[in-house]
Tab-separated table of C-alpha atoms in Angstrom:
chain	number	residue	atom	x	y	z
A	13	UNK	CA	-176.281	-77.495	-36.593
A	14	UNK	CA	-175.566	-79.263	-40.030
A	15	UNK	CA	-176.551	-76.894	-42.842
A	16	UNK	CA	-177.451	-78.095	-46.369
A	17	UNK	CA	-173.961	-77.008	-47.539
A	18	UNK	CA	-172.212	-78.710	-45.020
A	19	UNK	CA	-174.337	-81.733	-45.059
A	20	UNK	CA	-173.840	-81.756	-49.126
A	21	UNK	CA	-170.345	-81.236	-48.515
A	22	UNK	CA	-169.708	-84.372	-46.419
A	23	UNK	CA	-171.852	-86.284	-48.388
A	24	UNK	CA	-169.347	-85.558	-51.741
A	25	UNK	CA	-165.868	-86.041	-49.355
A	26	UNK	CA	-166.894	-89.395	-47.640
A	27	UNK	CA	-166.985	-91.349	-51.203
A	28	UNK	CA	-164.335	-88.715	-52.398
A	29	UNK	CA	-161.918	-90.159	-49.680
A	30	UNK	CA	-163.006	-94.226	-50.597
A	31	UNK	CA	-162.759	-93.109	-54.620
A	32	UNK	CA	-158.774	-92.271	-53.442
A	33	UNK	CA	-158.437	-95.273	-51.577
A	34	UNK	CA	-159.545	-97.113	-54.520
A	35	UNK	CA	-157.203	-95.385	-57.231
A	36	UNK	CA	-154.334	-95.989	-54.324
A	37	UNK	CA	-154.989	-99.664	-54.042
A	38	UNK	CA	-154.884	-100.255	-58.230
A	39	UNK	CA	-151.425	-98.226	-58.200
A	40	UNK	CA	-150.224	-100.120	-55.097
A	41	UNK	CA	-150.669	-103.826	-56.928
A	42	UNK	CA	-149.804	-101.981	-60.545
A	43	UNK	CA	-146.560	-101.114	-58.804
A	44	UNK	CA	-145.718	-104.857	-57.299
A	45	UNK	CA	-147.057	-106.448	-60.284
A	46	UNK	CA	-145.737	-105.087	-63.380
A	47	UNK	CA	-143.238	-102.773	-62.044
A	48	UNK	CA	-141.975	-105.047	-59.725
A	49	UNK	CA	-141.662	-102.323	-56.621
A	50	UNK	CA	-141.655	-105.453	-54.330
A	51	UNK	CA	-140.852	-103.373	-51.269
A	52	UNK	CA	-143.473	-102.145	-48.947
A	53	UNK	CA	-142.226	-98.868	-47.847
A	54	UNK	CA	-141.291	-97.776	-51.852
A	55	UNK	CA	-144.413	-99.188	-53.470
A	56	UNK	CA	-146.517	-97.378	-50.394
A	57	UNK	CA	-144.720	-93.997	-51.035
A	58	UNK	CA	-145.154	-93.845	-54.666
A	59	UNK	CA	-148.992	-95.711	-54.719
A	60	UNK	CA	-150.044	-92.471	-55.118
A	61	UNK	CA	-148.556	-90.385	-57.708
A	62	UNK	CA	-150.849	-90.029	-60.237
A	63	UNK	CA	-153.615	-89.420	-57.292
A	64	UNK	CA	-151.517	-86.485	-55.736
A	65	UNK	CA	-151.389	-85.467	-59.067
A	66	UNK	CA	-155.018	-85.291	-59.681
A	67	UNK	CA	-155.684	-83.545	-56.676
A	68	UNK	CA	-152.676	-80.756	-56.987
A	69	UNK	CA	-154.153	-80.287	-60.699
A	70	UNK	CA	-157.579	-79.623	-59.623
A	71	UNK	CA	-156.736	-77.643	-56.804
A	72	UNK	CA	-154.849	-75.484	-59.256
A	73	UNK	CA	-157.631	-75.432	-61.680
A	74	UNK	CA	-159.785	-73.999	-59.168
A	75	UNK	CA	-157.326	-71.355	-57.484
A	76	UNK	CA	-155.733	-70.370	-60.820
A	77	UNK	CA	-158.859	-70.789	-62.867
A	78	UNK	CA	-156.838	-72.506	-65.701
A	79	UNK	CA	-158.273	-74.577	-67.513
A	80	UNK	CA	-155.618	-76.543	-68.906
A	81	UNK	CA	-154.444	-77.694	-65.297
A	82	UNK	CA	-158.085	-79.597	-65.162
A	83	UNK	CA	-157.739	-81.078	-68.738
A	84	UNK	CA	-154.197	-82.168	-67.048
A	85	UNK	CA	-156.478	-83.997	-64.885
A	86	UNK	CA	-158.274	-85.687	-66.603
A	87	UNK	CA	-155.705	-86.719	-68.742
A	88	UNK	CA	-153.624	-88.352	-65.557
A	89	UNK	CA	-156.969	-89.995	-65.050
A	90	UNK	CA	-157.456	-91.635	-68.761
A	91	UNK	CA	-153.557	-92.817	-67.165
A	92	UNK	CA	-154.390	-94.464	-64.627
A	93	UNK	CA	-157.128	-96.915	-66.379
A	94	UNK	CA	-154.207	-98.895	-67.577
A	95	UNK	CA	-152.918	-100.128	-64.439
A	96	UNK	CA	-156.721	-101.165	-64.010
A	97	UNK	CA	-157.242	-102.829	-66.827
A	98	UNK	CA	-153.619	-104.681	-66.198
A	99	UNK	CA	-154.783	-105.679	-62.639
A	100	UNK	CA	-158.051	-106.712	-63.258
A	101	UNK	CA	-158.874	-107.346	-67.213
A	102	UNK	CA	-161.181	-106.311	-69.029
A	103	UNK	CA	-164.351	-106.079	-66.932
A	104	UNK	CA	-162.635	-105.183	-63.311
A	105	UNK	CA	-160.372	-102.812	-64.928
A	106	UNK	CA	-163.436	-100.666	-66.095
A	107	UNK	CA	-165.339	-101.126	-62.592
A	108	UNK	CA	-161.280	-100.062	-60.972
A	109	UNK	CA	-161.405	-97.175	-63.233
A	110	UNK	CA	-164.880	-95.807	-62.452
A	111	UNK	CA	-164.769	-96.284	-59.237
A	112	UNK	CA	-161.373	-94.806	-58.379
A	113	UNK	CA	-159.631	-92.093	-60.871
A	114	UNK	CA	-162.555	-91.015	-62.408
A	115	UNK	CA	-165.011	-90.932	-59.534
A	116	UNK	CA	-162.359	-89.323	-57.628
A	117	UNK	CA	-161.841	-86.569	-60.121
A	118	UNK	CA	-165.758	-85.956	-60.801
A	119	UNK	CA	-165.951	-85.946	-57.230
A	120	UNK	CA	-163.240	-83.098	-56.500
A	121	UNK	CA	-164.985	-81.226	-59.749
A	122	UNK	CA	-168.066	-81.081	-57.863
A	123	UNK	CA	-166.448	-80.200	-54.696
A	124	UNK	CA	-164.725	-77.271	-55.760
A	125	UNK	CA	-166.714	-76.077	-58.398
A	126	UNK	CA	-164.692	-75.978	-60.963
A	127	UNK	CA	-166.775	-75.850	-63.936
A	128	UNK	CA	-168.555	-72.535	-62.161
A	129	UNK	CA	-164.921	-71.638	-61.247
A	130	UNK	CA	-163.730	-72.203	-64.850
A	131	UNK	CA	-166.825	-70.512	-66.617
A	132	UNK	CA	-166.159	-66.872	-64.491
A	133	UNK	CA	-169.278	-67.627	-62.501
A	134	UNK	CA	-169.002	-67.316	-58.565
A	135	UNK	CA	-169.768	-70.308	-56.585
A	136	UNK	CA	-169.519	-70.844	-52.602
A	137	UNK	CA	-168.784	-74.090	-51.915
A	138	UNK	CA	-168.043	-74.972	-48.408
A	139	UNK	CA	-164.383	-76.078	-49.246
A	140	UNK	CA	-164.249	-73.821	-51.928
A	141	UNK	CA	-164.896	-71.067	-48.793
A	142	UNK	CA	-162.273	-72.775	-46.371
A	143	UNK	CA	-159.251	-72.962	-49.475
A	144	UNK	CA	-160.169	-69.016	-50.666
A	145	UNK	CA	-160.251	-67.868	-46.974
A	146	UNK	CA	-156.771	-69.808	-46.575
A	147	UNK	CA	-155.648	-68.232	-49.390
A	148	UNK	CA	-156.713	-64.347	-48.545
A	149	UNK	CA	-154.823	-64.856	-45.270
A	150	UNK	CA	-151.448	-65.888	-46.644
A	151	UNK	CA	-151.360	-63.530	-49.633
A	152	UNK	CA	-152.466	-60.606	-46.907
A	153	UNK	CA	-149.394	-62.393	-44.870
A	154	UNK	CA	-147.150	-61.832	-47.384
A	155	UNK	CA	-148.134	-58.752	-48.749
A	156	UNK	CA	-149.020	-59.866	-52.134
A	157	UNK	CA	-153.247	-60.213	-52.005
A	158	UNK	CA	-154.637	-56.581	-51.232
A	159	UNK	CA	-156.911	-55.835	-53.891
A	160	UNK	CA	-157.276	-52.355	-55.208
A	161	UNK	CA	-153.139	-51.774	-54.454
A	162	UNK	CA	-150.346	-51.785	-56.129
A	163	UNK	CA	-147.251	-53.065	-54.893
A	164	UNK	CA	-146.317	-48.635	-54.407
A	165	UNK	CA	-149.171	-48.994	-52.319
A	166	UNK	CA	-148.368	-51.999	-50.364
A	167	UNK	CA	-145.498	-50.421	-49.727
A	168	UNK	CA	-146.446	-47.049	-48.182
A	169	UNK	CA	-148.783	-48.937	-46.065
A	170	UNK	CA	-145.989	-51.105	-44.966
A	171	UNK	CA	-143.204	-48.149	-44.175
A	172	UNK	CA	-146.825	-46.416	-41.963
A	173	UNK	CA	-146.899	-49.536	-39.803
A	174	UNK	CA	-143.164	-49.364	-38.977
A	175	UNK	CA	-143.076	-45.955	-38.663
A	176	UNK	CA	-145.791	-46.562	-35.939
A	177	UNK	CA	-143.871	-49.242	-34.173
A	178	UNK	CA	-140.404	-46.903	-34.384
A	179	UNK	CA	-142.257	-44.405	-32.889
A	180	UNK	CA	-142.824	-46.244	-29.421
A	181	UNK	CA	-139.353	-47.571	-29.635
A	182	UNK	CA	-138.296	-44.246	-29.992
A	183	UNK	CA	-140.143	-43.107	-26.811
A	184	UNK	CA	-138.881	-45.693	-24.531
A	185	UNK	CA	-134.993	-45.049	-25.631
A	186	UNK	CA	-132.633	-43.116	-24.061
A	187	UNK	CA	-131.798	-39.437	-25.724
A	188	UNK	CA	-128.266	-38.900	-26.798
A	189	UNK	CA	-127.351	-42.417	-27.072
A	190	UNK	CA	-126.392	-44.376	-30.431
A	191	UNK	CA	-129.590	-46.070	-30.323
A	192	UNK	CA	-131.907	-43.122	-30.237
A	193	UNK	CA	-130.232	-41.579	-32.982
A	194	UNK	CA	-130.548	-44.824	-35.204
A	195	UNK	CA	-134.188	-45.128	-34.064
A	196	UNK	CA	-135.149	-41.502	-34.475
A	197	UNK	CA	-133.476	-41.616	-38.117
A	198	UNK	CA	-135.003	-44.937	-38.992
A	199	UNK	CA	-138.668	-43.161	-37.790
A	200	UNK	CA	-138.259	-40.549	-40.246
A	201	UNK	CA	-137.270	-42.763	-43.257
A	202	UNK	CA	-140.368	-44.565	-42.451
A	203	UNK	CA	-142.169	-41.314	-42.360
A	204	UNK	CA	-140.889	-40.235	-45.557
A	205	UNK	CA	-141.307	-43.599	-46.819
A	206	UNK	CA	-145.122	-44.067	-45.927
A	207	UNK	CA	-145.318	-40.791	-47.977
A	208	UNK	CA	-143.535	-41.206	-50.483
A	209	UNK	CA	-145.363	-40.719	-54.218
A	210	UNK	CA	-148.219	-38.625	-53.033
A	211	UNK	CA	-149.360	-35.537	-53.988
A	212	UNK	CA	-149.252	-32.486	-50.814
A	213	UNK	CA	-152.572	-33.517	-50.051
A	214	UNK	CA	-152.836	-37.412	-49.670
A	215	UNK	CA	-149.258	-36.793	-47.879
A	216	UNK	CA	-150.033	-34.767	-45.591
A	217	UNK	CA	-153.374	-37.243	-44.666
A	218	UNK	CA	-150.829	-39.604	-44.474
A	219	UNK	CA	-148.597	-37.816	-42.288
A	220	UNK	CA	-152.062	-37.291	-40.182
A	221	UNK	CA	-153.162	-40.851	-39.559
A	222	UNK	CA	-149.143	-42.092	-38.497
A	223	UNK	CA	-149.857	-39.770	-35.671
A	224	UNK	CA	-153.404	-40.275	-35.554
A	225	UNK	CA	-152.417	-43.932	-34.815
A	226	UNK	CA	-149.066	-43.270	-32.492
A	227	UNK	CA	-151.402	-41.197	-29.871
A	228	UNK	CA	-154.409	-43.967	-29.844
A	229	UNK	CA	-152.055	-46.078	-28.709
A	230	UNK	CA	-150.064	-44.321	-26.714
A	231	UNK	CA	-153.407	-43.388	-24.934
A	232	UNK	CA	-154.880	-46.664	-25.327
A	233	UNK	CA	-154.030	-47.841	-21.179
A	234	UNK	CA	-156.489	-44.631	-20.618
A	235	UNK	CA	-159.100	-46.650	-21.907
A	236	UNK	CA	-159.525	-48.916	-18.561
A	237	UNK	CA	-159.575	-46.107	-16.165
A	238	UNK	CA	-162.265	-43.574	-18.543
A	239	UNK	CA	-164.226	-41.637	-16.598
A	240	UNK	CA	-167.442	-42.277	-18.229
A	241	UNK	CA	-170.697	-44.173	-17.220
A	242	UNK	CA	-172.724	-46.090	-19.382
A	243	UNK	CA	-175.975	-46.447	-19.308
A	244	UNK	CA	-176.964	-49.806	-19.439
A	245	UNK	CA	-180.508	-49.461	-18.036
A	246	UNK	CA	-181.610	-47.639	-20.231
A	247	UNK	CA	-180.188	-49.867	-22.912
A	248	UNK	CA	-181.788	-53.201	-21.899
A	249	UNK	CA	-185.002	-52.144	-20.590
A	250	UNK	CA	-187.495	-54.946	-21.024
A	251	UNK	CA	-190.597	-52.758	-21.349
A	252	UNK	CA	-189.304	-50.184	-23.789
A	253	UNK	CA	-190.006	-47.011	-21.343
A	254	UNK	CA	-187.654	-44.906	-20.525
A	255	UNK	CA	-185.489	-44.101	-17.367
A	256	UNK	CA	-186.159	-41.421	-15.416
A	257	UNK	CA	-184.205	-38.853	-15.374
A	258	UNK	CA	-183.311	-39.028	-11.732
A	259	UNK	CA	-182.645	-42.205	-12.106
A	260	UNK	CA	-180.359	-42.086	-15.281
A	261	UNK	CA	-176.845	-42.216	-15.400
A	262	UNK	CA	-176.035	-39.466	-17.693
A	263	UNK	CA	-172.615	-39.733	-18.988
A	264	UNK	CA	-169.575	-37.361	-17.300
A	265	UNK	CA	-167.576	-35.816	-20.243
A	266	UNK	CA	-164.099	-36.203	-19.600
A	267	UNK	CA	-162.351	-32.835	-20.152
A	268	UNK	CA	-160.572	-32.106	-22.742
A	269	UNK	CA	-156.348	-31.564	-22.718
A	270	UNK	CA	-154.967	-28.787	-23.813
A	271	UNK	CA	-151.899	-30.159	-23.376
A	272	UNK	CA	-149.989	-33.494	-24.170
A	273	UNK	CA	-149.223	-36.148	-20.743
A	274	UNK	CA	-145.839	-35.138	-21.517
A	275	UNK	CA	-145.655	-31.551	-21.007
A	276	UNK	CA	-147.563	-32.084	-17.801
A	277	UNK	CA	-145.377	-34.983	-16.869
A	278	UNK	CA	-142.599	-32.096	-17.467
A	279	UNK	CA	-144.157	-29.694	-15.596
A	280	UNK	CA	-144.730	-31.549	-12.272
A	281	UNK	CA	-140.966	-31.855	-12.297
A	282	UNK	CA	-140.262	-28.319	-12.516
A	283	UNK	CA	-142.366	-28.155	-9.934
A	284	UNK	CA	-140.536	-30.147	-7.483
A	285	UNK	CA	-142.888	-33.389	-8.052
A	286	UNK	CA	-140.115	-35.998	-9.095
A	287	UNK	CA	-141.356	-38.934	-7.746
A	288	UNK	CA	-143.136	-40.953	-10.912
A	289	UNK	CA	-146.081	-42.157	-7.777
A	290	UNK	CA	-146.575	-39.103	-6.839
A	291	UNK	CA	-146.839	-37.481	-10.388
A	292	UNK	CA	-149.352	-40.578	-11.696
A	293	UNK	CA	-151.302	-39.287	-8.292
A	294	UNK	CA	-151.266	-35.778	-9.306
A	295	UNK	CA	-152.488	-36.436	-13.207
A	296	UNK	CA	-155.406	-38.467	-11.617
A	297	UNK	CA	-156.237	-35.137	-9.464
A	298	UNK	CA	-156.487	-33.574	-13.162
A	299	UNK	CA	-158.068	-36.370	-14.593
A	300	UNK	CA	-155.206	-37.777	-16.988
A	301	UNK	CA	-154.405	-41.240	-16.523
A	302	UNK	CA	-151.052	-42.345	-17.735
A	303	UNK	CA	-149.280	-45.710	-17.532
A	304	UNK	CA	-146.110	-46.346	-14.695
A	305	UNK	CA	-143.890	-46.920	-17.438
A	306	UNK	CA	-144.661	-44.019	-19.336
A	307	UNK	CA	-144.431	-41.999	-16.756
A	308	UNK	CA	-140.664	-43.286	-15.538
A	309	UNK	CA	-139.731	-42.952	-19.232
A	310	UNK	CA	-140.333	-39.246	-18.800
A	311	UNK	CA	-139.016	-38.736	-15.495
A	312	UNK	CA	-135.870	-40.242	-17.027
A	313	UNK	CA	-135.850	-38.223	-20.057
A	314	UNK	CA	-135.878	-35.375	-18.186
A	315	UNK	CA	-133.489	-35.940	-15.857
A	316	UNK	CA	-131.063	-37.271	-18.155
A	317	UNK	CA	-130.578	-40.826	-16.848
């Protein structure tokens, strides 16, 4: 469906695009005429200069707000009226110029919005959208563009997302090796890290939602095998009445664990169950799911291999 946005958008790009194509073709026969560029591939890389230029300038304008960068312009367009007027005199060389630099750079005004842009006042143009969304995603990329942070901030944030990552590393490496003691030591500079500058309070939240996040998704293959039913009946009922209640499916709570996969895994073994099917068998009896690998990783931990 073509909104009014869209359908004004298109309807400035279409003679925005023939407005270029213009201002190219007066620099392309500037360039072979008085500069005498006589060869094709030269004169058709450097046709458009002062048209690149335009463009870069406004774009700038409108990201960086700056005014001068759309007087720049402007200025490159009062430029390129002289290769019009060369080309095609007096008369042509006014119709060259309005049709191509300065149409173009009205044009690109319009389509970014640069005189709301310029004046502080939002706008929400539909390529003004598509540049500010590009522009969100690579700052939040790079780490530069989250608002309300500074860089001590970005930072902590940064060191909590590796710690998380360490953490799972950590898990799947073999204890007493070279590696796990890099890992483990790299987890708690990351911890320490993510922490680092708070007060006791805000640290110890911090210190919270690392774990917080390292058990979601450590737990997260649970997720598939839940032992809870939904009721969708009573959800999408066309009439609005409700289900019976012998006819609902009321949800099952799924018990809650006292204690960690791990220290079950553990205990299983001590209790002679060392095969990591038959353990995965015996936490489904209790109604703890736990992924293959996970599990191995444990039997191996445990037995020192």
């Amino acid at each position: 469906m073509i909104t009014r946005k869209l359908a004004a958008t298109l309807g400035l790009l279409v003679p925005a695009v023939m407005a270029l194509g213009m201002s190219a073709d007066t620099s392309y026969r500037f360039l072979g005429t008085v500069l005498r560029i006589t060869a094709p591939a030269e004169r058709g890389a450097l046709c458009g200069t002062a048209e690149a230029a335009v463009i870069a300038l406004a774009l700038y304008a409108w990201a960086a707000g700056a005014r001068s960068a759309a007087w720049l312009a402007y200025g490159v367009v009062l430029v390129q009226a002289v290769p019009a007027f060369e080309i095609s005199g007096g008369m042509g060389g006014a119709v060259r110029t309005a049709l191509g630099p300065v149409l173009l750079a009205v044009l690109l005004h319009l389509l970014l919005g640069l005189e709301l842009r310029l004046s502080g006042t939002y706008r929400s143009g539909l390529v003004g959208d598509a540049l500010r969304e590009v522009r969100e995603r690579l700052t939040a990329y790079l780490g530069i563009g989250r608002r309300g942070a500074d860089s001590a901030a970005i930072a902590r944030s940064r060191a909590a997302d590796r710690a998380v990552v360490l953490a799972d590393r950590v898990a799947g490496t073999k204890t007493g090796t070279r590696r796990y003691a890099r890992r483990t030591a790299a987890l708690a500079d990351a911890v320490d890290r993510a922490r680092h500058g708070l007060n006791p309070k805000d640290s110890r939240a911090a210190e919270s939602a690392i774990v917080a996040r390292v058990v979601r998704r450590k737990s997260a293959g649970d997720l598939a095998v839940i032992d809870v039913r939904h009721d969708w009946a009573g959800a999408y009922r066309d009439d609005g009445q409700d289900v019976p209640a012998q006819d609902r499916d009321e949800p099952v709570p799924v018990p809650a664990q006292d204690r960690s996969t791990a220290d079950m895994i553990r205990e299983l073994i001590s209790e002679g169950v060392t095969k990591p099917p038959e353990i995965s068998r015996r936490l489904l009896a209790d109604g703890v799911s736990a992924e293959p690998g996970y599990v191995r990783r444990i039997v191996r931990k445990v037995n020192g291999s």
